[in-house]
Coordinates of C-alpha atoms in Angstrom, one line a residue:
X173 CA 15.0 -78.1 -44.4
X174 CA 15.7 -81.7 -43.8
X175 CA 13.6 -84.4 -45.9
X176 CA 14.0 -88.2 -46.0
X177 CA 13.9 -89.6 -49.4
X178 CA 12.7 -93.4 -49.1
X179 CA 13.4 -94.2 -52.5
X180 CA 17.2 -94.0 -53.0
X181 CA 20.2 -95.5 -50.8
X182 CA 22.6 -93.0 -52.7
X183 CA 24.7 -90.5 -50.6
X184 CA 22.7 -87.3 -51.0
X185 CA 24.2 -83.7 -51.6
X186 CA 23.9 -80.6 -50.2
X187 CA 23.0 -77.2 -52.2
X188 CA 22.0 -73.7 -51.7
X189 CA 18.3 -74.1 -51.8
X190 CA 17.1 -71.6 -54.7
X191 CA 13.5 -70.0 -54.3
X192 CA 11.3 -71.5 -57.6
X193 CA 10.4 -68.5 -59.6
X194 CA 8.8 -69.5 -63.2
X195 CA 6.8 -66.9 -65.3
X196 CA 3.9 -68.6 -65.1
X197 CA 3.9 -68.7 -61.4
X198 CA 1.8 -66.6 -59.1
X199 CA 4.6 -65.2 -57.3
X200 CA 8.1 -63.8 -57.9
X201 CA 10.7 -63.3 -55.0
X202 CA 13.0 -60.1 -55.4
X203 CA 16.4 -59.3 -54.0
X204 CA 19.2 -61.3 -52.4
X205 CA 19.6 -60.4 -48.7
X206 CA 16.7 -58.3 -47.6
X207 CA 13.9 -60.3 -49.9
X208 CA 10.8 -59.4 -50.9
X209 CA 7.9 -61.9 -52.2
X210 CA 5.5 -60.3 -54.9
X211 CA 2.2 -62.0 -55.4
X212 CA -0.1 -62.0 -58.4
X213 CA -3.5 -61.7 -57.6
X214 CA -6.5 -62.4 -60.3
X215 CA -9.6 -60.6 -59.6
X216 CA -11.3 -62.2 -56.4
X217 CA -8.0 -63.8 -54.8
X218 CA -6.2 -62.7 -51.8
X219 CA -3.1 -62.9 -50.0
X220 CA -2.3 -63.1 -46.1
X221 CA 0.5 -61.7 -44.1
X222 CA 1.6 -61.0 -40.5
X223 CA 1.1 -57.4 -39.4
X224 CA 3.6 -54.9 -40.7
X225 CA 4.8 -57.3 -43.6
X226 CA 2.9 -55.7 -46.5
X227 CA 5.3 -53.7 -48.6
X228 CA 3.2 -52.5 -51.6
X229 CA 0.2 -53.5 -53.6
X230 CA -1.8 -52.5 -56.8
X231 CA -4.6 -49.9 -56.6
X232 CA -7.6 -52.0 -56.5
X233 CA -6.4 -54.5 -53.8
X234 CA -8.0 -53.9 -50.4
X235 CA -7.3 -54.9 -47.3
X236 CA -9.4 -56.4 -44.0
X237 CA -8.6 -58.0 -41.0
X238 CA -9.0 -61.7 -40.2
X239 CA -8.7 -63.7 -37.2
X240 CA -6.7 -66.7 -36.9
X241 CA -6.9 -69.2 -34.0
X242 CA -6.4 -67.9 -30.4
X243 CA -5.1 -71.1 -29.1
X244 CA -2.7 -71.7 -31.9
X245 CA -1.3 -68.2 -31.9
X246 CA -0.7 -67.7 -28.4
X247 CA 1.5 -71.1 -28.3
X248 CA 3.4 -70.6 -31.7
X249 CA 4.1 -66.5 -31.3
X250 CA 2.0 -65.6 -34.0
X251 CA -0.4 -62.6 -33.9
X252 CA -4.5 -63.4 -33.8
X253 CA -5.5 -60.9 -36.3
X254 CA -3.9 -60.9 -39.7
X255 CA -4.2 -58.5 -42.6
X256 CA -5.9 -60.3 -45.9
X257 CA -5.2 -58.4 -49.0
X258 CA -8.0 -58.9 -51.8
X259 CA -8.1 -57.8 -55.6
X260 CA -11.3 -56.1 -55.8
X261 CA -10.7 -55.3 -59.3
X262 CA -11.3 -56.7 -63.0
X263 CA -7.6 -57.0 -63.7
X264 CA -4.7 -58.9 -62.4
X265 CA -3.3 -57.0 -59.3
X266 CA -0.5 -57.7 -56.6
X267 CA 0.8 -57.3 -53.3
X268 CA 4.4 -57.6 -51.9
X269 CA 5.4 -58.8 -48.4
X270 CA 8.6 -59.0 -46.8
X271 CA 9.8 -59.9 -43.2
X272 CA 9.9 -57.5 -40.5
X273 CA 13.5 -58.3 -40.2
X274 CA 16.2 -58.6 -43.0
X275 CA 15.9 -62.4 -44.0
X276 CA 16.0 -64.8 -47.0
X277 CA 12.4 -66.0 -48.0
X278 CA 11.6 -69.7 -48.0
X279 CA 8.6 -70.6 -49.8
X280 CA 6.6 -73.9 -49.4
X281 CA 4.4 -75.7 -51.9
X282 CA 1.8 -77.2 -49.3
X283 CA 0.5 -78.9 -52.7
X284 CA 3.7 -80.9 -53.0
X285 CA 4.0 -81.7 -49.7
X286 CA 0.6 -82.8 -48.2
X287 CA 1.8 -83.8 -44.9
X288 CA 2.8 -80.2 -43.9
X289 CA 5.7 -79.0 -42.4
X290 CA 7.3 -78.3 -38.7
X291 CA 9.2 -75.0 -38.5
X292 CA 10.6 -72.9 -35.8
X293 CA 8.5 -70.2 -34.2
X294 CA 8.1 -67.0 -35.7
X295 CA 9.2 -68.1 -39.3
X296 CA 6.0 -67.4 -40.9
X297 CA 5.0 -64.2 -42.4
X298 CA 2.9 -64.6 -45.4
X299 CA 0.8 -67.0 -47.6
X300 CA -1.5 -67.2 -50.4
X301 CA -5.3 -67.4 -50.1
X302 CA -7.2 -65.5 -47.5
X303 CA -6.3 -68.0 -44.8
X304 CA -8.3 -71.1 -46.2
X305 CA -5.2 -72.6 -48.1
X306 CA -2.8 -72.7 -45.5
X307 CA -3.4 -74.0 -42.1
X308 CA -1.1 -72.9 -39.1
X309 CA -1.3 -74.2 -35.8
X310 CA 0.8 -75.5 -32.6
X311 CA 2.9 -78.5 -33.4
X312 CA 5.4 -80.6 -31.2
X313 CA 9.1 -81.2 -31.7
X314 CA 10.0 -84.1 -33.5
X315 CA 12.8 -84.3 -30.7
X316 CA 12.4 -87.6 -28.9
X317 CA 12.8 -86.6 -25.3
X318 CA 12.7 -83.3 -23.3
X319 CA 16.1 -83.2 -22.8
X320 CA 16.7 -83.2 -26.7
X321 CA 14.2 -80.5 -27.4
X322 CA 16.1 -78.3 -24.4
X323 CA 19.6 -78.7 -25.7
X324 CA 19.4 -79.3 -29.5
X325 CA 17.8 -75.6 -29.9
X326 CA 14.4 -76.9 -31.3
X327 CA 12.2 -76.2 -28.4
X328 CA 8.9 -78.3 -27.3
X329 CA 6.4 -76.4 -29.3
X330 CA 6.7 -75.5 -33.0
X331 CA 4.6 -74.1 -35.7
X332 CA 3.1 -76.7 -37.9
X333 CA 1.9 -75.6 -41.8
X334 CA -0.2 -77.6 -43.4
X335 CA -2.5 -77.3 -46.5
X336 CA -6.0 -75.8 -45.4
X337 CA -7.7 -77.4 -48.7
X338 CA -7.5 -79.7 -51.1
X339 CA -5.6 -77.7 -53.4
X340 CA -2.9 -76.5 -50.9
X341 CA -1.2 -73.1 -51.3
X342 CA 2.3 -71.4 -50.9
X343 CA 3.4 -70.4 -47.4
X344 CA 6.6 -67.9 -47.1
X345 CA 9.0 -68.5 -44.2
X346 CA 11.8 -65.7 -43.2
X347 CA 15.2 -67.1 -42.4
X348 CA 18.6 -65.5 -41.8
X349 CA 21.8 -66.1 -43.7
X350 CA 22.2 -68.8 -46.1
X351 CA 19.5 -71.3 -46.5
X352 CA 20.7 -75.1 -47.3
X353 CA 18.2 -77.9 -48.4
X354 CA 19.4 -81.3 -47.4
X355 CA 17.6 -84.7 -48.5
X356 CA 18.4 -87.7 -46.6
X357 CA 19.1 -91.0 -48.2
X358 CA 17.5 -94.0 -46.6
X359 CA 19.1 -95.0 -43.5
X360 CA 21.2 -91.5 -43.9
X361 CA 21.8 -89.2 -40.7
X362 CA 23.2 -85.9 -40.3
X363 CA 24.8 -84.3 -37.1
X364 CA 23.9 -80.6 -37.0
X365 CA 24.7 -77.7 -34.6
X366 CA 22.6 -76.9 -31.9
X367 CA 19.5 -74.4 -33.4
X368 CA 20.2 -74.7 -37.2
X369 CA 17.5 -76.7 -38.3
X370 CA 14.7 -74.2 -39.5
X371 CA 12.3 -76.7 -40.8
X372 CA 11.3 -80.4 -41.7
X373 CA 8.5 -82.2 -43.1
X374 CA 5.9 -83.7 -40.5
X375 CA 6.8 -87.2 -41.9

């Protein structure tokens, strides 16, 4: 993930991105390679995923189909119809999702990034909420020219993932291999091999 830091001119460092996994958080990531994200659901709370991504859930969690934007889904490679899992019980429940291929899970806190992200097509597979906390639509590559889009591996059309409400929510992406997070200092640039940028903020 590439993010520009406007507040420092010091050289930044590169590190392995680690999922935030606090005891009081509403989700946990299990595993090292083919990971699973387990989302805690209070009564009435929901979580949404791509078809086929659900692993398991508690007894009182029920599923229904929801419809996403047909236009955005058609251009970003997502399914129009997505299953929504809602806790219909009176006690806390849970639902667990995983990517349809072996992958590392990348969590995005959209409350902390209200501008949202541009990500490669097909990376999104789950989110907290019933579809209202996270908005997924068509985005345009930050590459400056069509030649850059074709040669740099970004593509012209990307997925735009933004907060769908004031409180935001969490979106979960799938990525292969080791995921590195790079913060760029003011005025710093980085040369990256073709196709190796998964996502970047929209600012």
